[in-house]
Short mmCIF file of C-alpha atoms in Angstrom, two decimals:
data_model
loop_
_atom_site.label_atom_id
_atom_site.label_comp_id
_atom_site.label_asym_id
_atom_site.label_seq_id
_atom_site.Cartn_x
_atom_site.Cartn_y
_atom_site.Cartn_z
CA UNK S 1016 98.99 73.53 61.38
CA UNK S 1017 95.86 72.28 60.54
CA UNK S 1018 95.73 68.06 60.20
CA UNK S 1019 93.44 65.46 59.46
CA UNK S 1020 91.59 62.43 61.27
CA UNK S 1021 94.49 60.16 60.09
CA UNK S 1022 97.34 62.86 60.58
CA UNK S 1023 96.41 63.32 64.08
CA UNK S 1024 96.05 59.30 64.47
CA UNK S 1025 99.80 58.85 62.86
CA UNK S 1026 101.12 61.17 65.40
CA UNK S 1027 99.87 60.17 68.31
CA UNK S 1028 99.63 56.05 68.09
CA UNK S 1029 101.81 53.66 69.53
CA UNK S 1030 102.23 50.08 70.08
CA UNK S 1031 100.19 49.82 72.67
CA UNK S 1032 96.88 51.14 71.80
CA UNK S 1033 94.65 51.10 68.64
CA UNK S 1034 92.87 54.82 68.07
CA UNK S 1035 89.42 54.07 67.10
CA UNK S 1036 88.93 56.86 64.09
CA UNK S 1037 85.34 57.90 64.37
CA UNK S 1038 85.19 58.48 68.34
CA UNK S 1039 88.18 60.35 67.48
CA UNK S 1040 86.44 61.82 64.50
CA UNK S 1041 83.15 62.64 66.70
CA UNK S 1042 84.99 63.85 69.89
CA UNK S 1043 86.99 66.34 67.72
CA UNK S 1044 83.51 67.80 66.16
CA UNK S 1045 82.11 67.81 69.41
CA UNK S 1046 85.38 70.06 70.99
CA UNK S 1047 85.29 72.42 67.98
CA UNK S 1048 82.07 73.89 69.47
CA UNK S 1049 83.68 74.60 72.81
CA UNK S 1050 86.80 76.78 70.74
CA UNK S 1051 89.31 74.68 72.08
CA UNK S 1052 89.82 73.12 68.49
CA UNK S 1053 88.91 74.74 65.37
CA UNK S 1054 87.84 72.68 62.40
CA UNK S 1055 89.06 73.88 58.36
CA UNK S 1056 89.69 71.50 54.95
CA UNK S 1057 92.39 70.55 53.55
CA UNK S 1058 93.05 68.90 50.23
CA UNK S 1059 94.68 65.17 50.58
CA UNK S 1060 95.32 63.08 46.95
CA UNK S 1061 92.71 65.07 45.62
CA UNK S 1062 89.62 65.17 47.83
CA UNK S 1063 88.75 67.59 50.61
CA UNK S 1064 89.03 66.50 54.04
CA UNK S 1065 88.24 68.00 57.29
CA UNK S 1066 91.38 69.05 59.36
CA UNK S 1067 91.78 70.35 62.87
CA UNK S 1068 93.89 72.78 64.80
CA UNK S 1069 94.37 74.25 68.21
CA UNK S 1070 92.71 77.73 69.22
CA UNK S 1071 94.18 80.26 70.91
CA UNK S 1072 92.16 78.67 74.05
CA UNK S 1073 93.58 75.14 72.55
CA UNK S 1074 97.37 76.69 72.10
CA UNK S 1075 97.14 77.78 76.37
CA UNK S 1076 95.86 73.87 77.39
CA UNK S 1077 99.44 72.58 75.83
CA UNK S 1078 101.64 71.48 78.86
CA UNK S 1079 104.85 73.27 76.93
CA UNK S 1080 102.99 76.91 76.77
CA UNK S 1081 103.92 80.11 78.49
CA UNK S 1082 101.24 80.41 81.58
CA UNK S 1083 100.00 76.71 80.21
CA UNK S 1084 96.17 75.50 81.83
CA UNK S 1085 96.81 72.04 81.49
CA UNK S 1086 97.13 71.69 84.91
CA UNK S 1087 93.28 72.63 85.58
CA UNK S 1088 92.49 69.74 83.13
CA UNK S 1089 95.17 66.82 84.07
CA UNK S 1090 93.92 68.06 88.22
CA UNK S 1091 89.85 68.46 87.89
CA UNK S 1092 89.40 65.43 84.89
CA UNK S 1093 91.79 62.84 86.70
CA UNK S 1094 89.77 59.56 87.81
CA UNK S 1095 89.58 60.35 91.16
CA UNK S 1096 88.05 63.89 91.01
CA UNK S 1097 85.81 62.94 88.15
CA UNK S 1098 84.48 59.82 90.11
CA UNK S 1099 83.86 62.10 92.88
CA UNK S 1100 80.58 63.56 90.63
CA UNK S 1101 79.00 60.23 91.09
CA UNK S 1102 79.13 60.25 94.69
CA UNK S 1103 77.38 63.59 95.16
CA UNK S 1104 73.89 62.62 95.37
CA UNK S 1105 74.93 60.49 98.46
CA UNK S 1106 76.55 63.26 100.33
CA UNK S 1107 73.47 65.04 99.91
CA UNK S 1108 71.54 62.60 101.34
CA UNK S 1109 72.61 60.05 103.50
CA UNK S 1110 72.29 57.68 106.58
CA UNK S 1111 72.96 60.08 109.53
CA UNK S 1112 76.21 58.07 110.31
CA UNK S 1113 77.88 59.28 106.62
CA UNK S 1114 76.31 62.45 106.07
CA UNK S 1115 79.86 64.35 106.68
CA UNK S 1116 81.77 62.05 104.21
CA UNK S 1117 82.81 63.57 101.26
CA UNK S 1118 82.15 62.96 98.43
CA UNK S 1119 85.61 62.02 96.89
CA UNK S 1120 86.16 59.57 99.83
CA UNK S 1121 83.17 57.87 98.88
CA UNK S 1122 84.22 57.60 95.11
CA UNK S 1123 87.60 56.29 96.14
CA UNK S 1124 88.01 54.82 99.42
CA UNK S 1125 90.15 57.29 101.07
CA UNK S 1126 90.02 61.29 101.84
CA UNK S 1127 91.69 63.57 99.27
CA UNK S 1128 94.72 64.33 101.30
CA UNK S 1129 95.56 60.53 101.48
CA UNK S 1130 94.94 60.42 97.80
CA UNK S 1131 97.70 63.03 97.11
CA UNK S 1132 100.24 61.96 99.74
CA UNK S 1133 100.26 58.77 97.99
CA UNK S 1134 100.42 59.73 94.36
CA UNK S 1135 102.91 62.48 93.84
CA UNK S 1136 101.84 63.35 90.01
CA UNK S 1137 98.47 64.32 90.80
CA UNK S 1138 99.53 66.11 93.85
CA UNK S 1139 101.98 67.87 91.37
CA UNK S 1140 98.91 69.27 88.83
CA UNK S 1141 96.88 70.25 92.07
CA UNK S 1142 99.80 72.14 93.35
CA UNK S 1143 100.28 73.89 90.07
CA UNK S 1144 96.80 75.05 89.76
CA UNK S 1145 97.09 76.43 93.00
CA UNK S 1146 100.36 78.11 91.79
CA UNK S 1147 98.76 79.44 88.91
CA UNK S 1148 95.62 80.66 91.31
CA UNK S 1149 97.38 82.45 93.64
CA UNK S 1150 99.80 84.34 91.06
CA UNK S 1151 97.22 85.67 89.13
CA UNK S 1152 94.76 86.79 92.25
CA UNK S 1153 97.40 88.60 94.10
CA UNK S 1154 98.05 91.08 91.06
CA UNK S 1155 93.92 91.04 90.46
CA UNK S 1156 93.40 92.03 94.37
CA UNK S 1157 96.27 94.70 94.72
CA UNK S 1158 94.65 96.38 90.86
CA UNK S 1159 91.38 96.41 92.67
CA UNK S 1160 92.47 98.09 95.84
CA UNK S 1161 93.66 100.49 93.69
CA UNK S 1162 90.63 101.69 92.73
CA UNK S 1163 89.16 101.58 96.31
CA UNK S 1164 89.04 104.60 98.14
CA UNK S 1165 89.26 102.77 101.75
CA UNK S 1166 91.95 100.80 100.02
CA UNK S 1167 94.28 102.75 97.90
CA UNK S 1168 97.74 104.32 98.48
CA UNK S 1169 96.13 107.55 100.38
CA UNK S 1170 94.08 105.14 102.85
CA UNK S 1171 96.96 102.80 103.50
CA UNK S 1172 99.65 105.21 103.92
CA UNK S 1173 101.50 104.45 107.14
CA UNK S 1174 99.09 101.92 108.15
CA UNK S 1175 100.56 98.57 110.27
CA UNK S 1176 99.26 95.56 107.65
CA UNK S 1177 99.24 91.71 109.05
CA UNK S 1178 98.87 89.07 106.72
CA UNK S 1179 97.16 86.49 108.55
CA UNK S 1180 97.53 82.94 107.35
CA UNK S 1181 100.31 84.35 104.38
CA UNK S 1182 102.40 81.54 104.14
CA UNK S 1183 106.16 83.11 102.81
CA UNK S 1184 104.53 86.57 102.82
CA UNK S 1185 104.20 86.84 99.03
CA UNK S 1186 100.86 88.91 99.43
CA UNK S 1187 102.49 91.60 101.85
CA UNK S 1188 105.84 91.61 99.72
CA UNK S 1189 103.79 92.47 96.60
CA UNK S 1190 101.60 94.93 98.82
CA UNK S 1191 104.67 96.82 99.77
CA UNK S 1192 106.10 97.27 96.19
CA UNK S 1193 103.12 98.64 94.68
CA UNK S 1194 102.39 100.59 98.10
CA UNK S 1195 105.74 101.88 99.52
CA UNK S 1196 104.22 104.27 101.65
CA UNK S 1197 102.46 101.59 103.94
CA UNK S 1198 103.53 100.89 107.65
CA UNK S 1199 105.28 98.21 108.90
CA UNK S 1200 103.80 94.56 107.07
CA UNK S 1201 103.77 91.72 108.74
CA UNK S 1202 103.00 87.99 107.67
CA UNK S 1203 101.76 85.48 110.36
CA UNK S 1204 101.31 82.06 109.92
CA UNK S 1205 102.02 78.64 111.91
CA UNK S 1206 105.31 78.13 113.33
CA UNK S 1207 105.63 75.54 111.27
CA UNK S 1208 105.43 77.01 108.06
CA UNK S 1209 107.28 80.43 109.17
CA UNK S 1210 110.05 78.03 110.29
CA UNK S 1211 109.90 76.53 106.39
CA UNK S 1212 109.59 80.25 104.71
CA UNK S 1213 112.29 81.23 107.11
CA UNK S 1214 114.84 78.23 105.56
CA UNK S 1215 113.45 78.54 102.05
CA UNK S 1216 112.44 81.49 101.11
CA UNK S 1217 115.65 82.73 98.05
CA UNK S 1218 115.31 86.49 97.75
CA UNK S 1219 117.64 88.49 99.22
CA UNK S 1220 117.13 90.11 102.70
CA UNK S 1221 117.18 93.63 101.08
CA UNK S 1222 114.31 92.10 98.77
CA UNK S 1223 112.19 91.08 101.58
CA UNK S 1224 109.61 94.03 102.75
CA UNK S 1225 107.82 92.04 105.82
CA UNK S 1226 108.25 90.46 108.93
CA UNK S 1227 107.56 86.87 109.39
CA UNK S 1228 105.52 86.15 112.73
CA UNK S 1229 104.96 82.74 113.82
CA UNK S 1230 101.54 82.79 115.48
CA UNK S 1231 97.55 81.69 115.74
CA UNK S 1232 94.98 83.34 113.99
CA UNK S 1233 92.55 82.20 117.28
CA UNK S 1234 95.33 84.06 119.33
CA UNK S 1235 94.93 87.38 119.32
CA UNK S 1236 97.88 88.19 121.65
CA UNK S 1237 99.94 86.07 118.75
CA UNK S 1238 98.91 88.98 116.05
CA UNK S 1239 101.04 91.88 116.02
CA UNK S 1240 99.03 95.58 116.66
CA UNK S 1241 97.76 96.24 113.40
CA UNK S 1242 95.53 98.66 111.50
CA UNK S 1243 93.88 96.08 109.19
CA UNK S 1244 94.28 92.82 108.83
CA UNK S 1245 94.78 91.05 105.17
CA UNK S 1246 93.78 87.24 105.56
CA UNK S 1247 93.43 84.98 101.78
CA UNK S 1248 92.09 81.55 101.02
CA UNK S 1249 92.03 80.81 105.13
CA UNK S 1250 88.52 81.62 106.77
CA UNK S 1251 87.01 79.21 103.82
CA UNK S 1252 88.67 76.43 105.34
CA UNK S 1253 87.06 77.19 108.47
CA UNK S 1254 83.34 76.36 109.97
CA UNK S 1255 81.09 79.18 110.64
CA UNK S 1256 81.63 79.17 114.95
CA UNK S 1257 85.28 78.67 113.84
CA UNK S 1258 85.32 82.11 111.83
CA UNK S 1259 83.22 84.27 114.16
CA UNK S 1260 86.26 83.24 116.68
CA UNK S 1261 88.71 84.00 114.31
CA UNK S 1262 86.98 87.53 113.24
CA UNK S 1263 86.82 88.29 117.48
CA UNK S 1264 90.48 87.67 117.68
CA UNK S 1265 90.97 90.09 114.75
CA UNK S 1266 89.11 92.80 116.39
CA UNK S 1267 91.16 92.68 119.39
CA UNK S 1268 94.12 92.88 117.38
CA UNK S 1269 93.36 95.79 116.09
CA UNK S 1270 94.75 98.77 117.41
CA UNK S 1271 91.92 101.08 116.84
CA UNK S 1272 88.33 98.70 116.65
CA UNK S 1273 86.46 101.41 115.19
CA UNK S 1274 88.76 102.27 112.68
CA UNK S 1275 90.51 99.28 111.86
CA UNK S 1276 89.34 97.09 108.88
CA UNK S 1277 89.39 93.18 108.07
CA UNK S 1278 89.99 92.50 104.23
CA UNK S 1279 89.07 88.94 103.74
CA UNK S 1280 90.28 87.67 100.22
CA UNK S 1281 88.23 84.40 99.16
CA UNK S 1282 85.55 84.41 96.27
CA UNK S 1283 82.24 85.87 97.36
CA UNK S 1284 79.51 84.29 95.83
CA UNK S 1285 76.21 86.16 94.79
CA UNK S 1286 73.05 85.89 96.34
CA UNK S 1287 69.36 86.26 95.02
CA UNK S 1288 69.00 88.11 91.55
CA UNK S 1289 72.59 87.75 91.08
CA UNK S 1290 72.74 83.96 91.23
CA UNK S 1291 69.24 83.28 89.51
CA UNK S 1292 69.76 82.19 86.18
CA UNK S 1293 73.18 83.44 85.90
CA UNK S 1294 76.13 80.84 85.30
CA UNK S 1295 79.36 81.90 88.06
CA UNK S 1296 82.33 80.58 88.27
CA UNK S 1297 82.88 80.70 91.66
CA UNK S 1298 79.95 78.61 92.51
CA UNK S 1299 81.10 76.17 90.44
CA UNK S 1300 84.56 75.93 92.05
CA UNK S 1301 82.52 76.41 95.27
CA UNK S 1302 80.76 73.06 94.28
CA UNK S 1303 84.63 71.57 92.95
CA UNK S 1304 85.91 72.02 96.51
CA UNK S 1305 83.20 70.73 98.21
CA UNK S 1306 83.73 67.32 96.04
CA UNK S 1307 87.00 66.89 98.09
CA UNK S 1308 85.70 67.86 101.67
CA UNK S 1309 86.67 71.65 101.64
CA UNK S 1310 83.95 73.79 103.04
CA UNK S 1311 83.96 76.18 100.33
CA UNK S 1312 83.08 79.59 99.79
CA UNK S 1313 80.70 81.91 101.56
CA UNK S 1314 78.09 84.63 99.88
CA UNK S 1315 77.66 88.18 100.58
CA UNK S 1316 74.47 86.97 102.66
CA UNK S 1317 77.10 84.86 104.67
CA UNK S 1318 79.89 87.13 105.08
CA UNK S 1319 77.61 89.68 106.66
CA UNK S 1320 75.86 87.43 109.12
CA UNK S 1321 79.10 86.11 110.31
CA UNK S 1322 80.70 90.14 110.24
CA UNK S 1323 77.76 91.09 112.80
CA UNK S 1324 78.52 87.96 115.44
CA UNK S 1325 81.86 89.29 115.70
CA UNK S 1326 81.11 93.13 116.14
CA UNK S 1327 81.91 93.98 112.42
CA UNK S 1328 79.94 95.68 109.36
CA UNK S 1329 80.73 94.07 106.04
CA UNK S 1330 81.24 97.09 103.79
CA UNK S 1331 81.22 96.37 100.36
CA UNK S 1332 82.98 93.53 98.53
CA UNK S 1333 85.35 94.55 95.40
CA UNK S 1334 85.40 92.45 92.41
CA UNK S 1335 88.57 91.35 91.18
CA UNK S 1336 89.93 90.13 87.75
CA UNK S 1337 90.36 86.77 88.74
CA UNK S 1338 87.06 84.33 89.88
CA UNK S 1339 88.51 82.92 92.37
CA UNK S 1340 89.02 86.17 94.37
CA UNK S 1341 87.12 88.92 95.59
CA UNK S 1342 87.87 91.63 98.26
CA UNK S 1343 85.37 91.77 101.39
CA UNK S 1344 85.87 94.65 103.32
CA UNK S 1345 84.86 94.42 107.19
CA UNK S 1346 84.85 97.45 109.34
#
């Protein structure tokens, strides 16, 4: 239903504010070129009017809708995050004591994870756009090793999989359906959060297709004898010195070195004629993390520098549906 300036005012004011009609009026005009809102007429006692209604793109930001986005807004407009913007020149460039102070701490005093221990509804819109992330990326990875030939049900077939850093095993579980013929899958994480997945997790144990391992990804005697290793959203986290440790321990748990892959699931970003003058997403969220004190993500250029310190090739990297995925196969 398409409504007017003053329809939209009398549904939405209250006691307790006054709507001031043109910003309304001006902000609405400005959000109809984005598609979010559309803009039509309407006759009211006789005159035509402009009126406004919700897109399809609109219609998917409601908090009520089926796979809503309204998290993404309520998480990356709040106050805090939004603040964080102004702070970025100064973790550019700083006094040598601050230089490693993020920007969001600067904005507001206090790190992110402080921030969200303390206020429970924003932590609740972060955790539901990571909710959102990961649901969609694990059916975008598994439709894109489908279509790999190093990848795919033939190349996997029989092959030991470890999950490493796979929280309740979600990834391997979902591997196994649409793969049945793969090995043995295992999902190692810290005991802490296998001994959580272990008292939480509500499927069935005929529903469950992996083995939970408590371990350490720096541990390679922690990481079961595998053929290739599956590791998502982890090695970001992670300095450069950190990873080529992590990618050595890898290696040594594989049971075959020559033959044995590394799939590292985080968003690859492009490098030289692929980034100039072309607007990516994951940059941007690159750039979004980085505003909180995350280290980010890591190019092609990167990947393979930090492949060759630990005795690896990067292969190729598959693209998946989702942009804040991609598939970078080490061998």
């Amino acid at each position: 239903e398409a409504l007017t300036i003053d329809e939209i005012i009398t549904k939405i004011n209250d006691s307790t504010s006054t709507i001031n009609r043109e910003a309304l009026f001006r902000c609405l005009r400005l959000v109809c070129t984005s598609g979010v809102v559309g803009e039509t007429s309407k006759q009211v006692d006789g005159n035509m009017e402009s009126a406004y209604f919700a897109t399809d793109i609109g219609m998917r930001l409601q908090i009520a809708a089926d796979q809503s986005m309204a998290p993404f807004i309520l998480h990356w407009l709040e106050n805090p995050l939004w603040n964080a913007w102004s702070q970025l020149p100064n973790c550019v460039e700083s006094a040598s004591s601050d230089v490693n102070i993020p920007s969001f701490d600067r904005a507001n005093g206090m790190s992110a994870s402080e921030f969200y221990l303390q206020n429970t509804e924003s932590c609740s819109h972060r955790n539901a756009v990571a909710r959102y992330a990961s649901t969609k990326e694990i059916t975008s990875i598994i439709d894109a090793m489908k279509q790999s030939s190093s990848l795919n049900e033939f190349a996997l077939s029989n092959k030991i999989i470890v999950d490493i850093g796979g929280g309740y095993g979600d990834f391997v579980n979902a591997l196994k359906e649409s793969i049945p013929t793969v090995g043995n899958c295992y999902c190692l994480d810290l005991p802490d959060v296998i001994e959580d997945a272990t008292a939480t997790v509500s499927v069935s144990k005929d529903d469950i297709k992996h083995t939970l391992v408590a371990g350490n990804m720096f541990d390679p005697s922690t990481i079961p004898q595998c053929d290739v290793i599956f590791t998502k959203h982890v090695l970001c986290d992670f300095s450069d010195d950190d990873v080529v440790q992590a990618l050595l321990s890898f290696r040594s748990a594989l049971a075959d070195s020559n033959e044995g892959k590394v799939i590292i699931m985080d968003a690859v970003l492009p490098n030289g004629d692929d980034l100039n003058g072309k607007w990516n997403a994951a940059v941007s969220f690159d750039v979004l993390l980085m505003l909180s004190g995350r280290r980010g993500e890591r190019s092609r250029l990167e990947w393979s520098n930090l492949a060759k310190k630990a005795g690896f090739v990067l292969e190729y990297v598959l693209a998946t549906s989702a942009v804040t995925v991609d598939v970078a196969v080490l061998s």
